[in-house]
Short mmCIF file of C-alpha atoms (C1' of nucleotides) in Angstrom, two decimals:
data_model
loop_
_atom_site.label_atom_id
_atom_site.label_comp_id
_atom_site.label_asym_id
_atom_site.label_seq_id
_atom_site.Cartn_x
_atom_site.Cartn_y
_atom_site.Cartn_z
CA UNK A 1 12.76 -18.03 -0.11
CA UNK A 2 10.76 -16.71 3.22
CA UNK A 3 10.92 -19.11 5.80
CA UNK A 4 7.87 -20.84 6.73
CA UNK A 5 8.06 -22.81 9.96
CA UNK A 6 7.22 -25.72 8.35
CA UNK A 7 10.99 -25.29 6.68
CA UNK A 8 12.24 -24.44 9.39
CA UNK A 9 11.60 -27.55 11.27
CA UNK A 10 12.78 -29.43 8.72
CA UNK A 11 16.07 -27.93 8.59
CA UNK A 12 16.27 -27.84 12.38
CA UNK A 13 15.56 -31.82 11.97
CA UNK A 14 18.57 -32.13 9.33
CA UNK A 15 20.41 -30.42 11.78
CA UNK A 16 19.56 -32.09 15.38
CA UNK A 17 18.21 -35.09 14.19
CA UNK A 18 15.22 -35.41 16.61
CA UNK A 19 12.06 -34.04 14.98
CA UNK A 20 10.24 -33.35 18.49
CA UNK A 21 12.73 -31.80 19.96
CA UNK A 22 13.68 -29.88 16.06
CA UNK A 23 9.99 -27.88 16.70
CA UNK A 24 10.46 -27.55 20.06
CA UNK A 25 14.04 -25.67 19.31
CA UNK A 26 12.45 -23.76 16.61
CA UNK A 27 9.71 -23.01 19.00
CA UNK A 28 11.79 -21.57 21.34
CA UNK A 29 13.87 -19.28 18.77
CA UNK A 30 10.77 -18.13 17.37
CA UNK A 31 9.67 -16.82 21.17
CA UNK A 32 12.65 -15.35 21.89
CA UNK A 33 12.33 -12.89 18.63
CA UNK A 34 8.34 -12.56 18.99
CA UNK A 35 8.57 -11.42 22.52
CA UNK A 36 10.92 -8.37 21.51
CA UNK A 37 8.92 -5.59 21.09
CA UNK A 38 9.37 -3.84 17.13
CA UNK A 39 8.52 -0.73 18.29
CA UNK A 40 11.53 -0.53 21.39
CA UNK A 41 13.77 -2.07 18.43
CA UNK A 42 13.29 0.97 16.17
CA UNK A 43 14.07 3.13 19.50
CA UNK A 44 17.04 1.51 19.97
CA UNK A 45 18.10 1.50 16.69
CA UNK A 46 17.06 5.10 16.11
CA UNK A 47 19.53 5.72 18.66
CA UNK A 48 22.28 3.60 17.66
CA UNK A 49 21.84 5.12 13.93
CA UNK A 50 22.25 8.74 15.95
CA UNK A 51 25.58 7.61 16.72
CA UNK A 52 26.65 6.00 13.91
CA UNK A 53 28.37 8.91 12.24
CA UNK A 54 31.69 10.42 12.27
CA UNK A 55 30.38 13.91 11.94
CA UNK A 56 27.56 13.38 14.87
CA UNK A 57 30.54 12.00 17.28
CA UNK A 58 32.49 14.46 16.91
CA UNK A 59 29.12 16.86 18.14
CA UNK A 60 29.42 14.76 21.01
CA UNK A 61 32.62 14.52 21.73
CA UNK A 62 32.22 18.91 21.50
CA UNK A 63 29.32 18.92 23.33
CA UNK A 64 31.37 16.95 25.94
CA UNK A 65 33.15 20.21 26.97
CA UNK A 66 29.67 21.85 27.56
CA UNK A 67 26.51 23.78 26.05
CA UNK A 68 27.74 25.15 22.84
CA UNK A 69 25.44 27.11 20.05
CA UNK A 70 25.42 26.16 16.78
CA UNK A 71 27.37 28.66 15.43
CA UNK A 72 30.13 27.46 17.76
CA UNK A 73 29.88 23.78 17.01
CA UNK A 74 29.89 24.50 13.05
CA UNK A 75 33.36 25.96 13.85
CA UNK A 76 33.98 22.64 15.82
CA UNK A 77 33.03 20.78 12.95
CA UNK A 78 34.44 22.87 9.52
CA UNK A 79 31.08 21.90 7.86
CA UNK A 80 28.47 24.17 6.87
CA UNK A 81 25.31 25.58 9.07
CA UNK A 82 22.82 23.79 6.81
CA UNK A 83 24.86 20.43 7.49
CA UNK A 84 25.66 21.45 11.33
CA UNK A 85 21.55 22.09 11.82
CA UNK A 86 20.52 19.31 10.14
CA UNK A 87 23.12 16.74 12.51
CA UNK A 88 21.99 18.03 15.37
CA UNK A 89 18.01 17.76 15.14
CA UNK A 90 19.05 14.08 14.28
CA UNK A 91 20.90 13.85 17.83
CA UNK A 92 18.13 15.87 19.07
CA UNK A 93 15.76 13.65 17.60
CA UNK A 94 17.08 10.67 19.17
CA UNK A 95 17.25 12.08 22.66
CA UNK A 96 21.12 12.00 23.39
CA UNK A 97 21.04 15.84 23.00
CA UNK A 98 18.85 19.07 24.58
CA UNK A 99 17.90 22.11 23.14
CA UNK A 100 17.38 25.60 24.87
CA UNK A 101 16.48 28.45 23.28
CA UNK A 102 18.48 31.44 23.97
CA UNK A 103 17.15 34.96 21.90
CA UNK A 104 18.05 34.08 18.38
CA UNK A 105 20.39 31.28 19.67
CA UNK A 106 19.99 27.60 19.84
CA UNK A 107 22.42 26.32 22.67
CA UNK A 108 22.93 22.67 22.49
CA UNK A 109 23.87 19.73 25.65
CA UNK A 110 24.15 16.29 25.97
CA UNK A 111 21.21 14.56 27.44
CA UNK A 112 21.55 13.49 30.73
CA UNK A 113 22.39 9.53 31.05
CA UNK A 114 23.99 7.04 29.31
CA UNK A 115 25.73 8.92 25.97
CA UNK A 116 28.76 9.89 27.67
CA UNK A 117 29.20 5.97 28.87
CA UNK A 118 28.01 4.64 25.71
CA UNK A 119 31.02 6.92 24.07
CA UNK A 120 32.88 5.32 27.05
CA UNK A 121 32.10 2.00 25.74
CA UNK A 122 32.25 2.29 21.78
CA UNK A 123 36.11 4.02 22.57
CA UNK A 124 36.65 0.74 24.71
CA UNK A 125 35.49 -2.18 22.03
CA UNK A 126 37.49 0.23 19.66
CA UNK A 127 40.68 -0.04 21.44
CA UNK A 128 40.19 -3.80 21.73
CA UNK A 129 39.19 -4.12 17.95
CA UNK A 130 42.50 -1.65 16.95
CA UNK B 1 29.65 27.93 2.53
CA UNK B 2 32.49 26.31 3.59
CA UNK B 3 33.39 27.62 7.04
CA UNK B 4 36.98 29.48 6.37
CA UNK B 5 39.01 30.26 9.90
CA UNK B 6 38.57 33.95 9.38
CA UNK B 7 35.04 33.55 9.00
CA UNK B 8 34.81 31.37 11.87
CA UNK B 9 36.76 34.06 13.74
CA UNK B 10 34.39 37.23 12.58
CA UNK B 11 31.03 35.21 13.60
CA UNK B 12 32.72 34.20 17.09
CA UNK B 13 33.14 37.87 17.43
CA UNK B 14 30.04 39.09 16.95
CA UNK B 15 28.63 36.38 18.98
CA UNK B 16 30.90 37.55 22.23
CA UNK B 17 32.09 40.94 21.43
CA UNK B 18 35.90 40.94 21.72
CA UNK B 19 37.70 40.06 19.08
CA UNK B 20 40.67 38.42 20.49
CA UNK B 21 38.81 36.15 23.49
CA UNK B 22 36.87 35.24 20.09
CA UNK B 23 39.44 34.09 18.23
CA UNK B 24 41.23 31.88 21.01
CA UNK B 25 37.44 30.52 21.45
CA UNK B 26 37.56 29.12 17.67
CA UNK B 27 41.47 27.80 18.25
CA UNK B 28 39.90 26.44 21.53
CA UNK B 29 37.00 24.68 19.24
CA UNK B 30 39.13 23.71 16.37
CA UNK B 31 41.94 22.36 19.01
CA UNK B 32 39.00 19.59 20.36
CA UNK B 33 38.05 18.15 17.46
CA UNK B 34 41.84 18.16 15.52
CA UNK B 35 42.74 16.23 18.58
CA UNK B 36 40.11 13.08 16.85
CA UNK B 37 41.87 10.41 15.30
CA UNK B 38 39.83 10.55 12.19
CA UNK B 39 40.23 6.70 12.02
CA UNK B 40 39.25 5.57 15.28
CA UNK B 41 36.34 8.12 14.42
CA UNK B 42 35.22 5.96 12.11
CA UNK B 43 35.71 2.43 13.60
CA UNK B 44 33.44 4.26 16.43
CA UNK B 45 31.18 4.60 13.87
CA UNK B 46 31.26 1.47 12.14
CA UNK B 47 30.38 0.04 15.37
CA UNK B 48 27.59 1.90 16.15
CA UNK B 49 26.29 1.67 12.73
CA UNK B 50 26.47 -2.21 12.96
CA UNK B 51 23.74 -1.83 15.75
CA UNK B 52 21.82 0.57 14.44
CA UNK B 53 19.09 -2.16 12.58
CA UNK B 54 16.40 -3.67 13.85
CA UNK B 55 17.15 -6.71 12.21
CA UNK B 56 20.98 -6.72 13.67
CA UNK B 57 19.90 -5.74 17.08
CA UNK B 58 17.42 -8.48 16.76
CA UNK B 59 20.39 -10.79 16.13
CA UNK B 60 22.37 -9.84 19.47
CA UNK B 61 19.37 -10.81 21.46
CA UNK B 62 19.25 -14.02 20.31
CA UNK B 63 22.96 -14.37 20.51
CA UNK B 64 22.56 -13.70 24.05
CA UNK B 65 21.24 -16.96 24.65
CA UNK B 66 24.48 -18.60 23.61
CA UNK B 67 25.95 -19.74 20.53
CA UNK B 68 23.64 -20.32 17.38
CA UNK B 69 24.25 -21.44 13.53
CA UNK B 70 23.44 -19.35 10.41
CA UNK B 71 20.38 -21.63 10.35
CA UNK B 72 19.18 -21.67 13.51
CA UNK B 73 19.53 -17.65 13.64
CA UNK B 74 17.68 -17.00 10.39
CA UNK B 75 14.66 -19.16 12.08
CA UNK B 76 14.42 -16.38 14.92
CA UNK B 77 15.26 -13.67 12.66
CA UNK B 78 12.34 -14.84 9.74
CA UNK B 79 14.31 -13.82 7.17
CA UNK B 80 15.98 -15.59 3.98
CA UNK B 81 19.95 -17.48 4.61
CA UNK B 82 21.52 -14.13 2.08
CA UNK B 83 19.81 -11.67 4.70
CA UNK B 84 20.85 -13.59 7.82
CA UNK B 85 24.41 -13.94 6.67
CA UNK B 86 24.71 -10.52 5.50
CA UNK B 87 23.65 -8.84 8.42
CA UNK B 88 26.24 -11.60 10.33
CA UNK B 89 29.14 -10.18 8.40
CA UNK B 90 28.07 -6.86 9.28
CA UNK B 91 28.30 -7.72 12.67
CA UNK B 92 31.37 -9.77 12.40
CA UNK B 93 33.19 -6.90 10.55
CA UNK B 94 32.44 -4.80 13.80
CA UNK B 95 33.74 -6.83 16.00
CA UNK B 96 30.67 -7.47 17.87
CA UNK B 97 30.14 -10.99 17.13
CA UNK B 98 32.76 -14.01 16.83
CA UNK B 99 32.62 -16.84 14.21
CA UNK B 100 33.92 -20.31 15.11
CA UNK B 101 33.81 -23.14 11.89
CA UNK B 102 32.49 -26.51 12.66
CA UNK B 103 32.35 -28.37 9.88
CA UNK B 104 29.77 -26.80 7.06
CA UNK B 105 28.06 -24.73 10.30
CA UNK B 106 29.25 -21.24 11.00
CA UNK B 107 28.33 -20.58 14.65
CA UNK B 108 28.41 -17.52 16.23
CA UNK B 109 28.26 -15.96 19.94
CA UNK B 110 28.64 -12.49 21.20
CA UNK B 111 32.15 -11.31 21.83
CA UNK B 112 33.17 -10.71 24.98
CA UNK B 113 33.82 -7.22 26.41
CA UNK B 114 30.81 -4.26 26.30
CA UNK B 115 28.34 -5.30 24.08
CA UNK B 116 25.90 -6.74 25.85
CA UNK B 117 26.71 -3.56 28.34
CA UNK B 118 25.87 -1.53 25.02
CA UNK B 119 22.65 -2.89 24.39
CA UNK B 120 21.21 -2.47 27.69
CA UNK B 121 22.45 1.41 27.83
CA UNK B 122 20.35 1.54 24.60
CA UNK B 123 17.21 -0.62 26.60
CA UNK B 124 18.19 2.33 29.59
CA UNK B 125 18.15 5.14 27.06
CA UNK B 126 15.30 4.06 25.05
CA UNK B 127 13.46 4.00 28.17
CA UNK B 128 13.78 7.35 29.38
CA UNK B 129 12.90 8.41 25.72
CA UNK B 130 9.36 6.40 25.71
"C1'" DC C 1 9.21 49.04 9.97
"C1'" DT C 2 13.82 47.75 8.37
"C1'" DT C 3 17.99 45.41 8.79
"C1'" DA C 4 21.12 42.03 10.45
"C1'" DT C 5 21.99 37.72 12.37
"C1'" DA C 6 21.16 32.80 13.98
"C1'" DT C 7 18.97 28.88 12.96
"C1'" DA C 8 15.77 25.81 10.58
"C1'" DT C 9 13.89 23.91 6.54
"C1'" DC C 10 13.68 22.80 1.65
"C1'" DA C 11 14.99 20.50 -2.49
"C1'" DA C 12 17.77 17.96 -5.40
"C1'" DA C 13 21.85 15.50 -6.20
"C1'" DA C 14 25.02 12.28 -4.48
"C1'" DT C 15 26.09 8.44 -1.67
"C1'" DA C 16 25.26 4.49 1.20
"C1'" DG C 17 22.75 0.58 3.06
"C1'" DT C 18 19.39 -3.28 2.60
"C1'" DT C 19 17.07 -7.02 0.53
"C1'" DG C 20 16.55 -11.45 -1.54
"C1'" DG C 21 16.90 -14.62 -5.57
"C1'" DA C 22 20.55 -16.77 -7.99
"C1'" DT C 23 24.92 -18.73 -7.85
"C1'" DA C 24 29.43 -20.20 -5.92
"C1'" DT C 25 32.11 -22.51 -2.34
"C1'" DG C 26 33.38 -25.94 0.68
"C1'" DG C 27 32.75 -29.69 3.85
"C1'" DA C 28 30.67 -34.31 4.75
"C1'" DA C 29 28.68 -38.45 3.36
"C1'" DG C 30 27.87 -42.07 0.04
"C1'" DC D 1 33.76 -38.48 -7.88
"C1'" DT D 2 29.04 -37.19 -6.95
"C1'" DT D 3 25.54 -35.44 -4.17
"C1'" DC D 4 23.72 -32.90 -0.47
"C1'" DC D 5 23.60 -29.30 2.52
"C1'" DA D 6 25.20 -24.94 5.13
"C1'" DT D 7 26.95 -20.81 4.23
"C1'" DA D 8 28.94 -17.01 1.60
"C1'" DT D 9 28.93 -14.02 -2.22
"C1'" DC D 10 27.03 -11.65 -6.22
"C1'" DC D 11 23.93 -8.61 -8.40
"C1'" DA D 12 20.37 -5.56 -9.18
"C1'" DA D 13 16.42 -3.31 -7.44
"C1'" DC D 14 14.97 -0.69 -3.82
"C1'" DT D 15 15.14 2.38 0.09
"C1'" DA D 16 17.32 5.53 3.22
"C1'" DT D 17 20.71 8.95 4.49
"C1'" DT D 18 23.75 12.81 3.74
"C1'" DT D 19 25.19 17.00 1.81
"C1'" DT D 20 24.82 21.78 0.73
"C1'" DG D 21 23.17 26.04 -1.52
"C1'" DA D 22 19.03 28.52 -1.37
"C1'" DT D 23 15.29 30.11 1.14
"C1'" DA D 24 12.25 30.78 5.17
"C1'" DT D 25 11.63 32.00 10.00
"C1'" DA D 26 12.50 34.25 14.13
"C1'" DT D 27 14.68 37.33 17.29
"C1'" DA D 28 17.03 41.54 18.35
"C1'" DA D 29 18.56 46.05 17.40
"C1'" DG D 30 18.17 50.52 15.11
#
DNA sequence: CTTATATATCAAAATAGTTGGATATGGAAG
DNA sequence: CTTCCATATCCAACTATTTTGATATATAAG
């Protein structure tokens, strides 16, 4: 069942008691949500997705070290090129890595910025969580 | 193709010329990434892919505001009670969030330590990207 | 121009994640 | 004990992501 605000009061009512202050409670969830912008959400979450895989954090965790090509980071990895190319234009994709083009060579680096504290962080809620 | 040693070895070769500086370059490769703990690889993961939705990310903000009930968070997040509690499990599972009973409520708040620090790295990030 | 090499892209199969209605569970109130 | 309500869980459809061999593209060298 979608939730139509008129529900939603309701339930906020059964929940609070007061009805004035149920739609003004609702009212103010409701603002905090519409006021995030969808589009910056997909960002975000584009970027978080980048992340989200063992195989792309360990291309970051390489790429750490330095500009590598892709030749050397499918070493890195033991996975094939097709896999190795296709990883990286989703890192690419998402802006936490840089691309220069070097003859027939594609040399990879982290973006500038936040991904090396962001790897700081995840190994930090990781500890706490282990 | 899987990516055998002495392949990995023969490539590295022709990409710097001498055979044996090529070879400790792959050892040198292979040595960073053995060193991962597969399995704190993939809690890493796990917690990046927990905020890696729209609709979870959505979630945190509105847990930033302070504690909130299954009920009161499927209000903000328009979406049917199986959705909203599915995506809080998700969350939950993580790490990121923290349940505390009350009766038949479920409340939950943000757990303490870096995610709040993680989201606005992402808000930086995504940012520079736009 | 031909060949070799590095990388990207394609395509199809396999796998994983998401959604929401239906149902189960469990606490509180009568 | 029964009913009501909040939440969790189940299930099945749907959608998205990942993997990898095969193929295309592009650069460099002969």
């Amino acid at each position: 069942m979608a939730c139509v605000p008129e529900e939603a009061v309701n339930r906020m009512t059964r929940l609070i008691g007061d009805a004035d202050k149920a739609e003004c409670k609702v009212n103010k969830l409701r603002a905090i949500t519409n006021k995030i912008d969808e589009k910056e959400l997909d960002v975000e979450a584009e970027i978080f997705k980048a992340m989200a895989d063992p195989c792309r954090l360990k291309i970051l965790m390489l790429l750490r070290e330095g500009e590598l090509c892709v030749c050397e980071i499918m070493i890195g990895l033991e996975r094939p090129q097709s896999t190795t190319s296709y990883q990286l234009s989703i890192l690419k994709e998402a802006g936490l890595i840089k691309e220069r083009k070097d003859g027939r060579w594609s040399r990879y680096r982290l973006s500038e910025g936040a991904v090396i504290e962001m790897l700081n962080l995840a190994k930090l809620m990781m500890d706490v969580k282990i």
